[in-house]
Short mmCIF file of C-alpha atoms in Angstrom, two decimals:
data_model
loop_
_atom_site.label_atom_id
_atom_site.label_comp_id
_atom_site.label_asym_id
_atom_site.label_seq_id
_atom_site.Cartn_x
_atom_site.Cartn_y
_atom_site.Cartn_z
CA UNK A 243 -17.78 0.03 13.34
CA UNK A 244 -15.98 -3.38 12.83
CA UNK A 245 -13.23 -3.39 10.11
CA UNK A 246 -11.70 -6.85 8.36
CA UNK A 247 -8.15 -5.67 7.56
CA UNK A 248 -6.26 -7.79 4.85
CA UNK A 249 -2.55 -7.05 5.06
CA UNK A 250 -1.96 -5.63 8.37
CA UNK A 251 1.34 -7.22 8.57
CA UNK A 252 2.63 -5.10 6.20
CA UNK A 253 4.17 -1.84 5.37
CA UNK A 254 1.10 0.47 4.98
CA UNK A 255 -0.94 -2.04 7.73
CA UNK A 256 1.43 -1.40 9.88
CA UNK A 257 0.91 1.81 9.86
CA UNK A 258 -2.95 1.78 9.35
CA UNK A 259 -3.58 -0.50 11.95
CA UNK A 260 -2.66 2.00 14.42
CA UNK A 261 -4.51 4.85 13.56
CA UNK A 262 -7.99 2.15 12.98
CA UNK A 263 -7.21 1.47 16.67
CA UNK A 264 -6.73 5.19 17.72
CA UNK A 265 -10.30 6.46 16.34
CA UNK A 266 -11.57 3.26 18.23
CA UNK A 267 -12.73 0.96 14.99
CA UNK A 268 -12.87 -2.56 16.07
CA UNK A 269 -10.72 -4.55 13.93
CA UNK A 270 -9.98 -7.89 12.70
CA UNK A 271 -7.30 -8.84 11.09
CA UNK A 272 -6.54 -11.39 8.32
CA UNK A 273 -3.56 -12.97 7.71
CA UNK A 274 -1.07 -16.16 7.28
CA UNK A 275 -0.39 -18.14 9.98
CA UNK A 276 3.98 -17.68 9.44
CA UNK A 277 2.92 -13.76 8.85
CA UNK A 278 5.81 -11.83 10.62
CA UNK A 279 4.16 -9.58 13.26
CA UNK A 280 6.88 -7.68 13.59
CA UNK A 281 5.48 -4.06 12.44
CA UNK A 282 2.28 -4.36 14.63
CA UNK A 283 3.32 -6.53 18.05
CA UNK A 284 2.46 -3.58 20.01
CA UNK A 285 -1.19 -3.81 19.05
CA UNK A 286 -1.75 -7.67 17.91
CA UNK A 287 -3.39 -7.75 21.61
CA UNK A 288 -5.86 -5.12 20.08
CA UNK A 289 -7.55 -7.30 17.25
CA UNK A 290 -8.88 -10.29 16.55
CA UNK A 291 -6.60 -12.43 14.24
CA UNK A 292 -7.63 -15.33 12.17
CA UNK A 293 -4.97 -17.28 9.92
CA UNK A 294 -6.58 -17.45 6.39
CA UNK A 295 -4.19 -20.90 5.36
CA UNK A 296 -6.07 -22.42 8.49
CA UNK A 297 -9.86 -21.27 8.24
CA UNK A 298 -12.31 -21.21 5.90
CA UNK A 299 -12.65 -17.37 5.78
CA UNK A 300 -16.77 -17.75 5.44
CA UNK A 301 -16.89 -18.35 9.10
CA UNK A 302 -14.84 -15.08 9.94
CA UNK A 303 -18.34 -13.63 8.68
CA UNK A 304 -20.42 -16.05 10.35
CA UNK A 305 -18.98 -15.22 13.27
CA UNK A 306 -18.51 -11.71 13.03
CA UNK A 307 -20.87 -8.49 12.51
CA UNK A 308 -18.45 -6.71 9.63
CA UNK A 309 -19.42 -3.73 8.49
CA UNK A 310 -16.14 -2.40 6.17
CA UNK A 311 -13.69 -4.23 4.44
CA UNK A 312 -10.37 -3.13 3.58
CA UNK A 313 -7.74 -5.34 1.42
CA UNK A 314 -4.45 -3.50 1.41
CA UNK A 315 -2.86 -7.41 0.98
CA UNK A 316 -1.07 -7.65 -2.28
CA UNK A 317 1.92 -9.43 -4.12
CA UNK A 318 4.11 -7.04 -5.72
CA UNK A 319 5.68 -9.69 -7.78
CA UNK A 320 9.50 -8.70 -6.72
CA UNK A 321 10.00 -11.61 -4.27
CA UNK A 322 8.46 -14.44 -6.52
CA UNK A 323 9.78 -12.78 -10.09
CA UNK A 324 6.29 -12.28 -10.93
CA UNK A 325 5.09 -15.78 -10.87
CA UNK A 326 1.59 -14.86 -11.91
CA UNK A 327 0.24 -17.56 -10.08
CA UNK A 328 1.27 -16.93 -6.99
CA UNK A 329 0.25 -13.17 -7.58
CA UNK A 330 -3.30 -14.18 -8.54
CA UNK A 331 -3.97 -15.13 -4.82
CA UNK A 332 -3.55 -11.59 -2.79
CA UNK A 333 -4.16 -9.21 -6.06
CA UNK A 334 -7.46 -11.43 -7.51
CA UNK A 335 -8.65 -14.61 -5.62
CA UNK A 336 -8.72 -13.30 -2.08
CA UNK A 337 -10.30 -9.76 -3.12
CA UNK A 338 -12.97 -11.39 -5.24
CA UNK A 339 -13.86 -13.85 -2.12
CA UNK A 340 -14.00 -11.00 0.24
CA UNK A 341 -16.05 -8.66 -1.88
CA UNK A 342 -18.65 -11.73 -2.94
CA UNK A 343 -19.11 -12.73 0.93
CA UNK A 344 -19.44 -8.94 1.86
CA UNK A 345 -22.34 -8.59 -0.17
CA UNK A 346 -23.57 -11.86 1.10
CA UNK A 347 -23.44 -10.76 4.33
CA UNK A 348 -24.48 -7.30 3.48
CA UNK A 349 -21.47 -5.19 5.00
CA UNK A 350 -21.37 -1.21 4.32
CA UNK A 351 -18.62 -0.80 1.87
CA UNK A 352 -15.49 -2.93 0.51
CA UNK A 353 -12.26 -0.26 0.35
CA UNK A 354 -9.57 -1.67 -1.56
CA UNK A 355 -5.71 -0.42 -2.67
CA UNK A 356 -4.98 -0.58 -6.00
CA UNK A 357 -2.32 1.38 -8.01
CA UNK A 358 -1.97 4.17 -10.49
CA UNK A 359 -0.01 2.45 -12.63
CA UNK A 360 -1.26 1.51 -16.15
CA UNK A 361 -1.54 -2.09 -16.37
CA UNK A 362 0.72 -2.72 -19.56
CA UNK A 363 3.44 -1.47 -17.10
CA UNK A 364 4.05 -4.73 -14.52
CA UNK A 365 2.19 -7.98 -14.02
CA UNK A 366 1.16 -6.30 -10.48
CA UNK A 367 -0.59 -3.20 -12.10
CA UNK A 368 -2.36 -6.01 -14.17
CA UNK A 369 -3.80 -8.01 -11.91
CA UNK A 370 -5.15 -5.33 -9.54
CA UNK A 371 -6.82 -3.99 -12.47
CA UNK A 372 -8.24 -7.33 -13.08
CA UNK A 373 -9.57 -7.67 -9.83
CA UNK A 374 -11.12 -3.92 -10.50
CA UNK A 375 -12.96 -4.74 -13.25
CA UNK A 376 -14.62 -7.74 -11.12
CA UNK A 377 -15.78 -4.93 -8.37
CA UNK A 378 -17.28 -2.33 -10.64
CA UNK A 379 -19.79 -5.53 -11.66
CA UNK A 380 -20.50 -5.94 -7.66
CA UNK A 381 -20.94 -2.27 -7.60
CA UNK A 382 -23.21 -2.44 -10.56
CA UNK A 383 -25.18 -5.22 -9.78
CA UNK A 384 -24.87 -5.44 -5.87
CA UNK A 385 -25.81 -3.05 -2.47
CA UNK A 386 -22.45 -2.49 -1.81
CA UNK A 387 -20.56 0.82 -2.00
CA UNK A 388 -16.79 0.13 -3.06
CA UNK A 389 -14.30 2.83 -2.87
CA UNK A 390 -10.83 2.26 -5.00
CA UNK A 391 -7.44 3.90 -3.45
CA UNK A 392 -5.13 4.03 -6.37
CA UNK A 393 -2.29 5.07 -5.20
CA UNK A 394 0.98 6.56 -5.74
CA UNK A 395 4.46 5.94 -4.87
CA UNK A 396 4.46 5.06 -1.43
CA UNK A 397 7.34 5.55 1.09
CA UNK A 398 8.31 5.61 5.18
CA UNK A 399 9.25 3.99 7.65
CA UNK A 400 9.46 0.23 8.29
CA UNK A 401 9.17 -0.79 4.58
CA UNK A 402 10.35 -3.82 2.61
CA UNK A 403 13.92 -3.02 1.44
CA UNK A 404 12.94 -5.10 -1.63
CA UNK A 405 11.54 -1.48 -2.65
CA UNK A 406 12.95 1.49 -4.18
CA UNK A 407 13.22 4.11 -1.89
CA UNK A 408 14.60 1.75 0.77
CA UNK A 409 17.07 -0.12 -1.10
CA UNK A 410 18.32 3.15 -2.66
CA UNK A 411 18.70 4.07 1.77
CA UNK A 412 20.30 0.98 2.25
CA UNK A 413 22.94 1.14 -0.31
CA UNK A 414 23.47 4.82 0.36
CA UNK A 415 24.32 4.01 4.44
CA UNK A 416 26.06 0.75 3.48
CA UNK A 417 28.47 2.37 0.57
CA UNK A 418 27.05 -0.66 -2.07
CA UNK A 419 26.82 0.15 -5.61
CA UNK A 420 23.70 0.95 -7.02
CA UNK A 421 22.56 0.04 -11.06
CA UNK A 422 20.35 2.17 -12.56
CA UNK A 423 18.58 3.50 -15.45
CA UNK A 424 19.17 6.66 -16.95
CA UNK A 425 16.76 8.17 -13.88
CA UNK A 426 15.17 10.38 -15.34
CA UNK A 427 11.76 8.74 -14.78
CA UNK A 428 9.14 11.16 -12.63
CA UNK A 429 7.24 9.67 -10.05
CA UNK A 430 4.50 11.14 -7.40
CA UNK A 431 6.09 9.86 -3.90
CA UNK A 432 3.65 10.23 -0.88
CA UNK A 433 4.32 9.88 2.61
CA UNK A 434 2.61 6.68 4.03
CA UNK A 435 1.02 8.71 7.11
CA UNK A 436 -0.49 11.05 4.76
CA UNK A 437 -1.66 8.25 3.21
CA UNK A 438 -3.08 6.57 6.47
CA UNK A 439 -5.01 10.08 6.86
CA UNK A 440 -6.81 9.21 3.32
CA UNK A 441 -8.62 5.91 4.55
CA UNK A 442 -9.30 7.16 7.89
CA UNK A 443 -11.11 10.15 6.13
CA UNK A 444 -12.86 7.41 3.74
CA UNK A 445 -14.39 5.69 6.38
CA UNK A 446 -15.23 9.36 8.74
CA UNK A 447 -17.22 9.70 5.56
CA UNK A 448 -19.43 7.04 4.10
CA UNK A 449 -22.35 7.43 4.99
CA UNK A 450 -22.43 10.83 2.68
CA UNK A 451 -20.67 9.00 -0.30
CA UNK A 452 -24.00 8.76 -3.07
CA UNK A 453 -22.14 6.69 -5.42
CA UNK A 454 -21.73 3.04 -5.18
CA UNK A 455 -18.23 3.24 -7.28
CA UNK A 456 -15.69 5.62 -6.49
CA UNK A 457 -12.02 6.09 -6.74
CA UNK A 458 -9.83 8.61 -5.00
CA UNK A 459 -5.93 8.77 -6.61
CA UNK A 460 -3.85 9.32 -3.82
CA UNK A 461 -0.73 11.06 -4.22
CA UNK A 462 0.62 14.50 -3.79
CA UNK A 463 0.19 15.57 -7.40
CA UNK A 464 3.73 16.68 -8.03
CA UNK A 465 6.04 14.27 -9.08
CA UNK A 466 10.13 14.50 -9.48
CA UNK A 467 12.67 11.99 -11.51
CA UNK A 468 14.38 9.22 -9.72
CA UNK A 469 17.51 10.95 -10.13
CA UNK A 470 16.81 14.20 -8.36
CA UNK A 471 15.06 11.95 -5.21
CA UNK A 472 18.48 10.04 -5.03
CA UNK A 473 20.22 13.74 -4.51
CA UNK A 474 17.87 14.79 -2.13
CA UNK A 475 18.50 11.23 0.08
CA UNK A 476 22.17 11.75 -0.13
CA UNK A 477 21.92 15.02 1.29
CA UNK A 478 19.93 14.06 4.07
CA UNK A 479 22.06 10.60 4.56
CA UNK A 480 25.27 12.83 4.51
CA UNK A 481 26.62 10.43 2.03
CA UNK A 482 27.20 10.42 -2.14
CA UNK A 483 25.43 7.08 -3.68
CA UNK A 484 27.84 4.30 -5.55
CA UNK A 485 25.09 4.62 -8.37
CA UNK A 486 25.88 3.82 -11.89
CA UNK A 487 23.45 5.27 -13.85
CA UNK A 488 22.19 3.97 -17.28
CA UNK A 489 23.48 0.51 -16.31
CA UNK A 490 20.17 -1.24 -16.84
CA UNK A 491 17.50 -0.26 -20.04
CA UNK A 492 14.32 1.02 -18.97
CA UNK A 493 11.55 -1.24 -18.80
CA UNK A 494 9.45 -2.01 -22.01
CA UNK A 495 6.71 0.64 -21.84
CA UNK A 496 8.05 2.87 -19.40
CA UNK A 497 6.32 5.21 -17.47
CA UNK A 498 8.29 8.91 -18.05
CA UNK A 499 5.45 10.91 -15.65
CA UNK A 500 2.86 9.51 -12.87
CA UNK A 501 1.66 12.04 -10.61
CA UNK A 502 -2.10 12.02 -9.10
CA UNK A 503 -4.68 13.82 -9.89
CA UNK A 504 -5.92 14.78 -6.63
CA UNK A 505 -8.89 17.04 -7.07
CA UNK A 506 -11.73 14.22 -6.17
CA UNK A 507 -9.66 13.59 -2.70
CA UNK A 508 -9.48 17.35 -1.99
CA UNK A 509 -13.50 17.54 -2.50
CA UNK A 510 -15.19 14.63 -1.02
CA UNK A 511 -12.99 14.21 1.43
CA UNK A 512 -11.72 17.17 2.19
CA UNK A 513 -8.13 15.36 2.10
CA UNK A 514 -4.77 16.22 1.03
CA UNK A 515 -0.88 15.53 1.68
CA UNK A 516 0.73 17.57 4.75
CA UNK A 517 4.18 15.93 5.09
CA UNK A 518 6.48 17.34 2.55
CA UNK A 519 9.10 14.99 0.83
CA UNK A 520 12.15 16.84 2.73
CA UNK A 521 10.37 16.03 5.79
CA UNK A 522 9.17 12.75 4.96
CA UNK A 523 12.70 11.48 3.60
CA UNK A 524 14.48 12.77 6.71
CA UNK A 525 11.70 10.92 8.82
CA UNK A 526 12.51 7.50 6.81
CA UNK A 527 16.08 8.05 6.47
CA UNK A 528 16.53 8.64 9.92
CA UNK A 529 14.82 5.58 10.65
CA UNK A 530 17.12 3.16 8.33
CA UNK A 531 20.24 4.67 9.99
CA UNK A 532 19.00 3.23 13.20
CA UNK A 533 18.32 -0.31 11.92
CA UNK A 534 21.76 -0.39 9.99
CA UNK A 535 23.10 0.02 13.50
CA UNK A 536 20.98 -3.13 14.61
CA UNK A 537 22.13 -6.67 14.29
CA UNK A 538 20.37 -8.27 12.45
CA UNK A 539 18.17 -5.36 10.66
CA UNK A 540 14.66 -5.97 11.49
CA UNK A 541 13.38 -6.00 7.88
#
């Protein structure tokens, strides 16, 4: 099977890339031609790489039998403070041009990554529910089976520090004081192998998928508040956090409780989390300790 991979370069690519390559999926790989490579050099030789800024991405297809998509690219808004135009590109634009040339060139299914987050919540939960709305109308109208991954809080190894559960790490190891809400926000936080395990299931499996719509929340169903996750990361960092809590408001409508209802994962693809938080902290922890040590840190 030949895979197009948006967003290899990234956190979850990086590790997704791997495990494509592992059950022997033949993948391409979009991306930008001043991508940093950084999380997959060990396997760049492995793919077939074309630099979207430099190609119209119609010949990608012309020249390529593709039979799956997946888009895990995305703007989270943090680095750009959600300029919403520069967000409409990897959340709407690119999305809606690979799904409208995949049915044009008639590949099996388009698997994207979206979030569980309600879209009132950020600009980035908004526009990847914009660009859902546009793929239930290919799925509608279209042969094309599209499978939505709305996920949950993410974490693991070789992240952007420009996210929670690493810059919380990063402060912790570096002694740096931390602002903070109150905390006492609940989130569902899911190891990013376990969540690598999800889309390798989705693709073992769709071929017995008799919808041409479906969406699989992807979490571990249990969710804990920010301020309990930063005790359990000092424990395992051996070091108290410089945090002052309630020294920033909560954000205008809030979310108090996300956790993912996983039953739909569990039964069609017989799919659920293995690593436990302990164990997947430690793993990530662990991991930042070593890269504090580095000069400079490699992300």
């Amino acid at each position: 099977m030949n895979v197009l991979l948006t967003g290899a370069t990234g956190f979850l690519g990086g590790h997704l890339l791997p495990g494509l390559i592992k059950k022997g999926y033949k993948i391409i790989i979009l991306k930008r031609s001043f991508s940093n490579i950084w999380r997959i050099k060990d396997y760049f030789l492995q793919v077939k790489s074309y630099d979207i800024d430099k190609i119209d991405i119609r010949s990608v297809f012309q020249t390529n039998k593709i039979d799956v998509i997946i888009h895990l690219a995305t703007d989270y808004g943090k680095k750009n403070n959600n300029n919403v135009m520069e967000m409409l590109e990897p959340n709407i634009r690119l999305p809606s041009k690979l799904l409208d040339l995949g049915v044009k060139y008639k590949i099996k299914a388009f698997i994207n990554t979206d979030t569980s987050t309600n879209s009132l919540y950020s600009l980035y939960s908004a526009t990847k529910k914009g660009f859902l709305e546009i793929a239930k109308f290919f799925a509608a109208n279209y042969e094309i089976r599209f499978i939505n991954m709305a996920l949950e809080y993410i974490y693991g190894e070789r992240d952007d520090n420009t996210k929670f559960i690493p810059f919380v790490i990063e402060n912790i190891l570096k002694s740096t004081e931390i602002k903070a809400t109150k905390g006492e926000q609940k989130r569902d936080f899911i190891y990013v192998k376990d969540v690598v395990h999800a889309y390798l299931k989705v693709l073992n499996k769709l071929a017995a998928f008799n919808k041409t719509f479906l969406e699989f929340n992807i979490g571990t169903g249990q969710s804990i508040s920010l301020k309990v996750l930063i005790n359990k990361i000092e424990k395992i960092a051996g070091k108290k956090a410089n945090i002052k809590w309630g020294a920033i408001p909560y954000r205008k409508n809030e979310i108090f409780d996300s956790k993912a209802d996983i039953s739909l994962a569990k039964k069609l693809l017989s799919w659920q989390p293995e690593t436990s938080l302990e164990e997947g902290l430690s793993n990530t922890v662990n991991w930042y300790k070593e890269q504090i040590l580095k000069e400079p840190p490699c992300f």
